[in-house]
Amino acid sequence: MQHRSRALRQAGRTLAFVPTMGYLHDGHLALMREGRRLADVLVASIYVNPTQFAPGEDFEAYPRDMAKDCRLAETIPVDILFTPDDRAIYADGCQTFVTPQDLAQRMCGLSRPIFFRGVATVVTKLFHIVAPHVALFGEKDFQQLTIIRRMVRDLNFAVDIVGVPTVREPDGLAMSSRNAYLKPDQRQAALSLSQSLQEARKQVANGETRADRIIAATTARIEAHPETAIDYIVIVDPDTLENVNVIDRPVRMALAVKVGTTRLIDNMPLDPNT
Ligand code: PAF
């Protein structure tokens, strides 16, 4: 992969890159379509990265279907599908990791303390291997996108990061490979995430500026579903991810909720000016 991307660059071709953990859905395909539009050559990777899963999380159970992923990638079409194994990514005795600081110590970082270190490390490695001009990430993982933008700035990567809006099922559920874990009644409960974010947008459109009131209403809406357990609901500054008390500028509302044993995340912008 490294030789091919260097050769393509030397031939004057531009590269777009979509890193994924596979089990592709329309959200991934939207990233790929945008990448296709932005560069000459589209590279996607499929690699379930062990260092972003803590012991007891779903690394082994994470859904995988390489044959279907290859077929879906061909529909875009992806030019190069990079599917490294663990030996290629983490050579024996790998001792160097990239550890994002403050941005990673809030929201998902509180319940998944090693997650963003694993993500930042693997994305760094993939960037060095693929050497893309542009890389695409979903807004669904808003904290991840913010951390990667910051990492690229802090560590002087020569790559443009493009965020792509969340793709949703027709009923509003944000697309995620983990939706495959949901039983039918849990899927119904999972809808409370996107529905309560939509309600929060309405509250802001109706003039509500107090974050605590919006968070309280969202908490009540989600807790009305018996199988849910809220991890966090926050309203934050989109760059610093610091909590915002008064919504007097565009902010991001984000939440993480367990539905049964499946942990789901979602987020939406809240803008008092629209
Ligand atoms: O968002 C994901 O699927 C993963 O966190 C990523 C960026 C591919 C790194 O493993």
Short mmCIF file of C-alpha atoms and ligand atoms in Angstrom, two decimals:
data_model
loop_
_atom_site.label_atom_id
_atom_site.label_comp_id
_atom_site.label_asym_id
_atom_site.label_seq_id
_atom_site.Cartn_x
_atom_site.Cartn_y
_atom_site.Cartn_z
CA MET A 1 0.00 0.00 0.00
CA GLN A 2 2.77 2.40 0.95
CA HIS A 3 4.62 1.78 -2.32
CA ARG A 4 1.46 2.14 -4.37
CA SER A 5 0.40 5.39 -2.79
CA ARG A 6 3.92 6.84 -3.20
CA ALA A 7 3.91 5.79 -6.88
CA LEU A 8 0.46 7.33 -7.43
CA ARG A 9 1.57 10.58 -5.81
CA GLN A 10 4.71 10.67 -7.94
CA ALA A 11 2.53 10.23 -11.01
CA GLY A 12 0.66 13.38 -9.94
CA ARG A 13 -2.55 11.65 -8.79
CA THR A 14 -4.45 12.85 -5.73
CA LEU A 15 -5.63 10.35 -3.11
CA ALA A 16 -8.76 10.38 -0.97
CA PHE A 17 -8.94 7.98 1.98
CA VAL A 18 -11.84 6.53 3.98
CA PRO A 19 -10.72 4.50 7.01
CA THR A 20 -13.35 2.05 8.27
CA MET A 21 -13.74 -0.99 10.49
CA GLY A 22 -15.87 -2.68 7.85
CA TYR A 23 -19.43 -4.04 8.00
CA LEU A 24 -20.14 -1.22 5.59
CA HIS A 25 -23.44 0.65 5.53
CA ASP A 26 -24.76 3.71 3.70
CA GLY A 27 -22.90 6.01 6.11
CA HIS A 28 -19.56 4.56 4.95
CA LEU A 29 -20.71 4.65 1.32
CA ALA A 30 -21.53 8.38 1.68
CA LEU A 31 -17.94 8.97 2.86
CA MET A 32 -16.66 6.99 -0.11
CA ARG A 33 -18.83 8.86 -2.63
CA GLU A 34 -17.54 12.16 -1.28
CA GLY A 35 -13.96 10.86 -1.43
CA ARG A 36 -14.53 9.73 -5.03
CA ARG A 37 -15.57 13.30 -5.87
CA LEU A 38 -12.61 14.95 -4.13
CA ALA A 39 -9.61 13.07 -5.57
CA ASP A 40 -8.36 10.98 -8.50
CA VAL A 41 -7.86 7.77 -6.55
CA LEU A 42 -10.10 6.49 -3.75
CA VAL A 43 -8.58 4.28 -1.06
CA ALA A 44 -10.67 2.72 1.71
CA SER A 45 -9.38 0.58 4.54
CA ILE A 46 -11.11 -2.15 6.51
CA TYR A 47 -9.40 -2.92 9.77
CA VAL A 48 -11.01 -3.69 13.13
CA ASN A 49 -8.46 -1.94 15.30
CA PRO A 50 -7.82 -3.88 18.53
CA THR A 51 -6.21 -0.98 20.41
CA GLN A 52 -9.42 1.06 20.48
CA PHE A 53 -11.34 -1.68 22.30
CA ALA A 54 -10.93 -2.16 26.06
CA PRO A 55 -10.98 -5.66 27.54
CA GLY A 56 -14.65 -6.69 27.84
CA GLU A 57 -15.77 -4.50 24.91
CA ASP A 58 -17.01 -6.01 21.65
CA PHE A 59 -13.75 -6.49 19.70
CA GLU A 60 -14.32 -10.23 19.07
CA ALA A 61 -18.06 -9.81 18.47
CA TYR A 62 -17.67 -6.74 16.22
CA PRO A 63 -19.62 -7.59 13.04
CA ARG A 64 -17.48 -8.55 10.05
CA ASP A 65 -18.44 -9.44 6.46
CA MET A 66 -15.50 -8.95 4.10
CA ALA A 67 -17.19 -10.48 1.04
CA LYS A 68 -20.18 -8.12 1.28
CA ASP A 69 -17.90 -5.16 2.05
CA CYS A 70 -15.91 -5.86 -1.15
CA ARG A 71 -19.11 -5.94 -3.19
CA LEU A 72 -20.33 -2.65 -1.68
CA ALA A 73 -16.95 -0.98 -2.21
CA GLU A 74 -17.09 -1.96 -5.88
CA THR A 75 -20.39 -0.10 -6.31
CA ILE A 76 -18.72 3.27 -5.57
CA PRO A 77 -16.16 2.22 -6.98
CA VAL A 78 -13.27 2.22 -4.49
CA ASP A 79 -9.97 1.92 -6.36
CA ILE A 80 -7.93 0.31 -3.59
CA LEU A 81 -9.41 -1.56 -0.64
CA PHE A 82 -6.66 -1.86 1.97
CA THR A 83 -7.34 -4.71 4.42
CA PRO A 84 -4.25 -5.12 6.57
CA ASP A 85 -3.87 -7.80 9.25
CA ASP A 86 -2.68 -7.17 12.81
CA ARG A 87 0.92 -8.05 11.91
CA ALA A 88 1.00 -5.28 9.30
CA ILE A 89 -0.33 -2.64 11.68
CA TYR A 90 1.04 -3.62 15.09
CA ALA A 91 4.41 -5.28 14.70
CA ASP A 92 5.51 -7.25 17.75
CA GLY A 93 6.37 -4.99 20.65
CA CYS A 94 4.79 -1.82 19.23
CA GLN A 95 5.69 0.75 21.91
CA THR A 96 4.63 4.07 20.44
CA PHE A 97 1.11 5.44 20.67
CA VAL A 98 -0.56 8.77 19.94
CA THR A 99 -2.47 10.01 23.01
CA PRO A 100 -4.84 12.93 22.48
CA GLN A 101 -5.22 15.07 25.59
CA ASP A 102 -8.18 17.18 26.83
CA LEU A 103 -10.51 16.53 23.90
CA ALA A 104 -10.28 12.80 24.62
CA GLN A 105 -10.92 13.10 28.36
CA ARG A 106 -14.59 14.00 28.15
CA MET A 107 -17.76 12.52 26.62
CA CYS A 108 -16.92 9.03 25.26
CA GLY A 109 -13.42 9.28 26.74
CA LEU A 110 -14.86 9.02 30.28
CA SER A 111 -16.38 5.58 29.81
CA ARG A 112 -13.86 4.47 27.12
CA PRO A 113 -10.53 5.81 28.45
CA ILE A 114 -8.27 4.05 25.90
CA PHE A 115 -10.56 4.48 22.88
CA PHE A 116 -9.21 7.72 21.39
CA ARG A 117 -5.59 6.69 21.98
CA GLY A 118 -6.32 3.60 19.87
CA VAL A 119 -8.12 5.63 17.21
CA ALA A 120 -5.45 8.35 17.01
CA THR A 121 -2.69 5.74 16.82
CA VAL A 122 -4.28 3.66 14.08
CA VAL A 123 -5.32 6.72 12.05
CA THR A 124 -1.74 8.03 12.31
CA LYS A 125 -0.41 4.69 11.07
CA LEU A 126 -2.96 4.51 8.26
CA PHE A 127 -2.14 8.09 7.20
CA HIS A 128 1.57 7.20 7.05
CA ILE A 129 0.82 4.10 4.99
CA VAL A 130 -1.82 5.51 2.63
CA ALA A 131 -0.41 9.08 2.44
CA PRO A 132 -3.73 10.60 1.38
CA HIS A 133 -4.27 14.21 0.34
CA VAL A 134 -7.73 14.16 1.90
CA ALA A 135 -9.37 11.84 4.46
CA LEU A 136 -13.07 11.57 5.24
CA PHE A 137 -14.75 10.89 8.59
CA GLY A 138 -18.41 10.80 9.61
CA GLU A 139 -19.97 13.50 11.79
CA LYS A 140 -21.78 10.70 13.60
CA ASP A 141 -18.50 10.17 15.52
CA PHE A 142 -18.28 13.87 16.26
CA GLN A 143 -15.74 13.63 19.07
CA GLN A 144 -13.54 11.36 16.93
CA LEU A 145 -13.73 13.85 14.04
CA THR A 146 -12.84 16.77 16.35
CA ILE A 147 -9.88 14.85 17.82
CA ILE A 148 -8.57 13.85 14.39
CA ARG A 149 -8.82 17.42 13.08
CA ARG A 150 -6.89 18.56 16.14
CA MET A 151 -4.29 15.77 15.81
CA VAL A 152 -3.68 16.68 12.17
CA ARG A 153 -3.10 20.29 13.21
CA ASP A 154 -0.99 19.46 16.28
CA LEU A 155 1.22 16.91 14.49
CA ASN A 156 1.47 18.73 11.14
CA PHE A 157 -0.04 16.02 8.95
CA ALA A 158 -0.30 17.16 5.32
CA VAL A 159 -3.86 15.89 4.91
CA ASP A 160 -7.20 17.70 4.70
CA ILE A 161 -9.88 16.29 6.98
CA VAL A 162 -13.43 16.38 5.62
CA GLY A 163 -16.42 15.70 7.87
CA VAL A 164 -19.49 14.17 6.22
CA PRO A 165 -23.00 14.55 7.71
CA THR A 166 -24.55 11.56 9.48
CA VAL A 167 -26.58 9.22 7.29
CA ARG A 168 -29.81 8.06 8.94
CA GLU A 169 -32.30 5.26 8.47
CA PRO A 170 -35.69 6.51 7.17
CA ASP A 171 -36.97 6.58 10.79
CA GLY A 172 -34.04 8.76 11.92
CA LEU A 173 -31.75 6.19 13.59
CA ALA A 174 -28.12 7.11 12.85
CA MET A 175 -26.50 4.38 10.76
CA SER A 176 -23.95 2.33 12.68
CA SER A 177 -22.47 -1.14 12.30
CA ARG A 178 -23.54 -1.73 15.92
CA ASN A 179 -27.23 -1.30 15.00
CA ALA A 180 -26.96 -4.95 13.92
CA TYR A 181 -26.91 -5.90 17.63
CA LEU A 182 -30.36 -4.38 18.31
CA LYS A 183 -33.40 -6.62 18.79
CA PRO A 184 -36.68 -5.22 17.33
CA ASP A 185 -37.94 -3.74 20.63
CA GLN A 186 -34.49 -2.27 21.36
CA ARG A 187 -34.43 -0.68 17.93
CA GLN A 188 -37.63 1.14 18.89
CA ALA A 189 -35.99 2.39 22.09
CA ALA A 190 -32.90 3.41 20.07
CA LEU A 191 -35.07 5.81 18.07
CA SER A 192 -35.38 7.94 21.22
CA LEU A 193 -31.81 9.19 20.60
CA SER A 194 -32.45 10.89 17.26
CA GLN A 195 -36.01 11.85 18.25
CA SER A 196 -34.87 13.61 21.40
CA LEU A 197 -32.11 15.43 19.48
CA GLN A 198 -34.75 16.63 17.02
CA GLU A 199 -36.90 17.79 19.94
CA ALA A 200 -33.90 19.68 21.34
CA ARG A 201 -33.54 21.46 17.99
CA LYS A 202 -37.20 22.45 18.21
CA GLN A 203 -36.69 23.78 21.77
CA VAL A 204 -33.83 25.96 20.51
CA ALA A 205 -35.88 27.10 17.49
CA ASN A 206 -38.61 28.12 19.97
CA GLY A 207 -36.14 30.31 21.83
CA GLU A 208 -34.80 28.05 24.63
CA THR A 209 -31.19 29.03 25.38
CA ARG A 210 -30.56 27.14 28.64
CA ALA A 211 -28.57 23.96 28.07
CA ASP A 212 -29.63 22.44 31.42
CA ARG A 213 -33.33 22.64 30.48
CA ILE A 214 -32.72 20.99 27.12
CA ILE A 215 -30.61 18.25 28.70
CA ALA A 216 -33.30 17.61 31.35
CA ALA A 217 -36.01 17.26 28.68
CA THR A 218 -33.80 14.93 26.63
CA THR A 219 -32.98 12.81 29.67
CA ALA A 220 -36.69 12.39 30.44
CA ARG A 221 -37.50 11.43 26.85
CA ILE A 222 -34.80 8.77 26.71
CA GLU A 223 -35.40 7.41 30.21
CA ALA A 224 -39.07 6.85 29.28
CA HIS A 225 -37.76 3.77 27.43
CA PRO A 226 -37.07 0.98 29.94
CA GLU A 227 -34.09 -0.61 28.14
CA THR A 228 -32.02 2.58 27.99
CA ALA A 229 -29.15 3.66 30.26
CA ILE A 230 -27.73 7.12 29.59
CA ASP A 231 -23.94 7.41 29.55
CA TYR A 232 -23.89 11.16 28.83
CA ILE A 233 -25.92 13.95 27.27
CA VAL A 234 -23.94 17.13 26.63
CA ILE A 235 -24.17 20.43 24.80
CA VAL A 236 -20.67 21.49 23.84
CA ASP A 237 -18.59 23.95 21.90
CA PRO A 238 -17.92 22.18 18.56
CA ASP A 239 -14.16 22.91 18.62
CA THR A 240 -13.17 22.57 22.29
CA LEU A 241 -15.92 20.10 23.30
CA GLU A 242 -16.30 22.11 26.52
CA ASN A 243 -19.77 22.29 28.05
CA VAL A 244 -21.88 25.27 27.07
CA ASN A 245 -24.45 26.69 29.52
CA VAL A 246 -26.13 29.29 27.31
CA ILE A 247 -26.85 28.53 23.68
CA ASP A 248 -26.04 31.89 22.12
CA ARG A 249 -24.03 30.51 19.17
CA PRO A 250 -23.92 27.28 17.11
CA VAL A 251 -23.14 24.35 19.43
CA ARG A 252 -23.26 20.56 19.27
CA MET A 253 -25.54 18.36 21.30
CA ALA A 254 -24.17 14.83 21.71
CA LEU A 255 -25.26 11.76 23.61
CA ALA A 256 -24.27 8.18 24.33
CA VAL A 257 -26.88 5.72 25.53
CA LYS A 258 -26.83 2.00 26.15
CA VAL A 259 -29.85 0.23 24.70
CA GLY A 260 -29.75 -3.23 26.22
CA THR A 261 -26.05 -4.04 25.96
CA THR A 262 -25.47 -1.95 22.81
CA ARG A 263 -23.84 1.45 23.30
CA LEU A 264 -25.07 3.96 20.72
CA ILE A 265 -23.99 7.55 20.07
CA ASP A 266 -25.59 10.37 18.13
CA ASN A 267 -25.28 14.13 17.86
CA MET A 268 -26.77 17.14 16.08
CA PRO A 269 -25.91 20.81 15.70
CA LEU A 270 -28.04 23.30 17.65
CA ASP A 271 -28.08 26.77 16.19
CA PRO A 272 -30.05 29.59 17.84
CA ASN A 273 -29.93 31.55 14.57
CA THR A 274 -31.92 29.06 12.46
O1 PAF B 1 -14.70 5.31 12.94
C1 PAF B 1 -14.17 4.19 12.78
O2 PAF B 1 -14.69 3.30 12.13
C2 PAF B 1 -12.83 3.92 13.47
O3 PAF B 1 -12.74 4.54 14.71
C3 PAF B 1 -11.61 4.28 12.57
C4 PAF B 1 -11.56 5.77 12.29
C5 PAF B 1 -11.67 3.51 11.27
C6 PAF B 1 -10.32 3.90 13.29
O4 PAF B 1 -10.26 2.54 13.57
#
